[in-house]
């Protein structure tokens, strides 16, 4: 049990700040971002044996994706709670803004899932930067830090991936 806790602790020290930034950029709610990171590490405790620390790019990417998924799940829970409010509460500017944010994240989650599924045929080194860029709206610097590659490689992989997608579509393939 202690080895499991040590591994999770090492992962926390290495990735928690990056995960918190990703969660905060998705929600702009510091409390929700912290909750998402905590929820991700709770899930990680249950699946710790499947995480390979030595594969930094994959581990970092997986943890960011898990964190963003946790943000979506927490927003869904919040949506249900907002739906239970009284009519007076629902018409406040804060509630309207919050509901718009929640719906935006739900749509983003659906878009990312569809995008990931649609790009299953594309090599991972091209699909992951595209998903992070267009699905999670991360900039090239954030993607470079997450994948532990330089910014130039991010640009090249996105460009080449988009070129492969165009070629695929021109040949009659469908996403």
PDB file of C-alpha atoms in Angstrom, residues 43-128:
ATOM      1  CA  UNK A  43      -9.335   7.984  -9.451  1.00  0.00           C
ATOM      2  CA  UNK A  44      -5.610   7.575  -9.923  1.00  0.00           C
ATOM      3  CA  UNK A  45      -5.349   5.688  -6.631  1.00  0.00           C
ATOM      4  CA  UNK A  46      -7.705   3.070  -8.065  1.00  0.00           C
ATOM      5  CA  UNK A  47      -5.821   2.717 -11.337  1.00  0.00           C
ATOM      6  CA  UNK A  48      -2.277   3.483 -10.227  1.00  0.00           C
ATOM      7  CA  UNK A  49      -0.942   0.147 -11.505  1.00  0.00           C
ATOM      8  CA  UNK A  50      -1.813   1.147 -15.102  1.00  0.00           C
ATOM      9  CA  UNK A  51       0.148   4.419 -14.982  1.00  0.00           C
ATOM     10  CA  UNK A  52       3.734   4.234 -16.193  1.00  0.00           C
ATOM     11  CA  UNK A  53       5.778   7.039 -14.661  1.00  0.00           C
ATOM     12  CA  UNK A  54       8.622   6.614 -17.129  1.00  0.00           C
ATOM     13  CA  UNK A  55       6.357   7.519 -20.072  1.00  0.00           C
ATOM     14  CA  UNK A  56       6.142  11.212 -19.182  1.00  0.00           C
ATOM     15  CA  UNK A  57       4.380  12.405 -22.329  1.00  0.00           C
ATOM     16  CA  UNK A  58       1.624   9.845 -22.080  1.00  0.00           C
ATOM     17  CA  UNK A  59       1.278  10.172 -18.317  1.00  0.00           C
ATOM     18  CA  UNK A  60       1.083  13.977 -18.414  1.00  0.00           C
ATOM     19  CA  UNK A  61      -1.409  13.901 -21.269  1.00  0.00           C
ATOM     20  CA  UNK A  62      -3.536  11.281 -19.562  1.00  0.00           C
ATOM     21  CA  UNK A  63      -3.612  13.203 -16.288  1.00  0.00           C
ATOM     22  CA  UNK A  64      -4.591  16.433 -18.062  1.00  0.00           C
ATOM     23  CA  UNK A  65      -7.358  14.620 -19.935  1.00  0.00           C
ATOM     24  CA  UNK A  66      -8.552  12.982 -16.711  1.00  0.00           C
ATOM     25  CA  UNK A  67      -8.568  16.385 -14.997  1.00  0.00           C
ATOM     26  CA  UNK A  68     -10.570  17.973 -17.790  1.00  0.00           C
ATOM     27  CA  UNK A  69     -12.984  15.037 -17.632  1.00  0.00           C
ATOM     28  CA  UNK A  70     -13.321  15.626 -13.885  1.00  0.00           C
ATOM     29  CA  UNK A  71     -14.092  19.295 -14.581  1.00  0.00           C
ATOM     30  CA  UNK A  72     -16.846  18.213 -16.972  1.00  0.00           C
ATOM     31  CA  UNK A  73     -18.259  15.742 -14.450  1.00  0.00           C
ATOM     32  CA  UNK A  74     -18.257  18.343 -11.698  1.00  0.00           C
ATOM     33  CA  UNK A  75     -19.978  20.823 -14.011  1.00  0.00           C
ATOM     34  CA  UNK A  76     -22.619  18.225 -14.849  1.00  0.00           C
ATOM     35  CA  UNK A  77     -23.279  17.770 -11.141  1.00  0.00           C
ATOM     36  CA  UNK A  78     -23.413  21.526 -10.737  1.00  0.00           C
ATOM     37  CA  UNK A  79     -25.829  21.739 -13.689  1.00  0.00           C
ATOM     38  CA  UNK A  80     -28.200  19.349 -11.972  1.00  0.00           C
ATOM     39  CA  UNK A  81     -27.956  21.396  -8.782  1.00  0.00           C
ATOM     40  CA  UNK A  82     -28.599  24.633 -10.700  1.00  0.00           C
ATOM     41  CA  UNK A  83     -31.613  22.983 -12.331  1.00  0.00           C
ATOM     42  CA  UNK A  84     -33.100  22.442  -8.856  1.00  0.00           C
ATOM     43  CA  UNK A  85     -32.960  26.136  -7.917  1.00  0.00           C
ATOM     44  CA  UNK A  86     -36.068  28.227  -7.588  1.00  0.00           C
ATOM     45  CA  UNK A  87     -37.216  30.354 -10.513  1.00  0.00           C
ATOM     46  CA  UNK A  88     -36.055  33.549  -8.777  1.00  0.00           C
ATOM     47  CA  UNK A  89     -32.514  32.193  -8.379  1.00  0.00           C
ATOM     48  CA  UNK A  90     -32.314  31.093 -12.025  1.00  0.00           C
ATOM     49  CA  UNK A  91     -32.865  34.603 -13.351  1.00  0.00           C
ATOM     50  CA  UNK A  92     -29.970  36.282 -11.567  1.00  0.00           C
ATOM     51  CA  UNK A  93     -27.136  37.387 -13.866  1.00  0.00           C
ATOM     52  CA  UNK A  94     -24.717  35.120 -11.995  1.00  0.00           C
ATOM     53  CA  UNK A  95     -26.921  32.054 -12.511  1.00  0.00           C
ATOM     54  CA  UNK A  96     -27.374  32.831 -16.206  1.00  0.00           C
ATOM     55  CA  UNK A  97     -23.606  33.294 -16.686  1.00  0.00           C
ATOM     56  CA  UNK A  98     -22.872  30.135 -14.707  1.00  0.00           C
ATOM     57  CA  UNK A  99     -25.375  28.110 -16.727  1.00  0.00           C
ATOM     58  CA  UNK A 100     -23.776  29.353 -19.963  1.00  0.00           C
ATOM     59  CA  UNK A 101     -20.357  28.264 -18.692  1.00  0.00           C
ATOM     60  CA  UNK A 102     -21.709  24.865 -17.695  1.00  0.00           C
ATOM     61  CA  UNK A 103     -23.411  24.306 -21.042  1.00  0.00           C
ATOM     62  CA  UNK A 104     -20.239  25.381 -22.822  1.00  0.00           C
ATOM     63  CA  UNK A 105     -18.214  22.779 -20.958  1.00  0.00           C
ATOM     64  CA  UNK A 106     -20.777  20.074 -21.656  1.00  0.00           C
ATOM     65  CA  UNK A 107     -20.669  20.897 -25.358  1.00  0.00           C
ATOM     66  CA  UNK A 108     -16.871  20.981 -25.218  1.00  0.00           C
ATOM     67  CA  UNK A 109     -16.822  17.549 -23.569  1.00  0.00           C
ATOM     68  CA  UNK A 110     -19.046  16.120 -26.311  1.00  0.00           C
ATOM     69  CA  UNK A 111     -16.907  17.784 -28.981  1.00  0.00           C
ATOM     70  CA  UNK A 112     -13.671  16.405 -27.514  1.00  0.00           C
ATOM     71  CA  UNK A 113     -15.133  12.903 -27.282  1.00  0.00           C
ATOM     72  CA  UNK A 114     -16.322  13.075 -30.898  1.00  0.00           C
ATOM     73  CA  UNK A 115     -13.007  14.534 -32.058  1.00  0.00           C
ATOM     74  CA  UNK A 116     -10.998  11.864 -30.247  1.00  0.00           C
ATOM     75  CA  UNK A 117     -13.169   9.107 -31.689  1.00  0.00           C
ATOM     76  CA  UNK A 118     -13.006  10.584 -35.194  1.00  0.00           C
ATOM     77  CA  UNK A 119      -9.222  10.831 -35.149  1.00  0.00           C
ATOM     78  CA  UNK A 120      -8.681   7.268 -33.962  1.00  0.00           C
ATOM     79  CA  UNK A 121      -7.089   6.372 -37.310  1.00  0.00           C
ATOM     80  CA  UNK A 122      -4.483   9.153 -37.045  1.00  0.00           C
ATOM     81  CA  UNK A 123      -1.145   8.457 -35.356  1.00  0.00           C
ATOM     82  CA  UNK A 124      -1.174   9.573 -31.735  1.00  0.00           C
ATOM     83  CA  UNK A 125       1.748  11.953 -32.196  1.00  0.00           C
ATOM     84  CA  UNK A 126      -0.495  13.978 -34.529  1.00  0.00           C
ATOM     85  CA  UNK A 127      -3.915  13.433 -32.978  1.00  0.00           C
ATOM     86  CA  UNK A 128      -3.008  14.364 -29.380  1.00  0.00           C
TER      87      UNK A 128
END
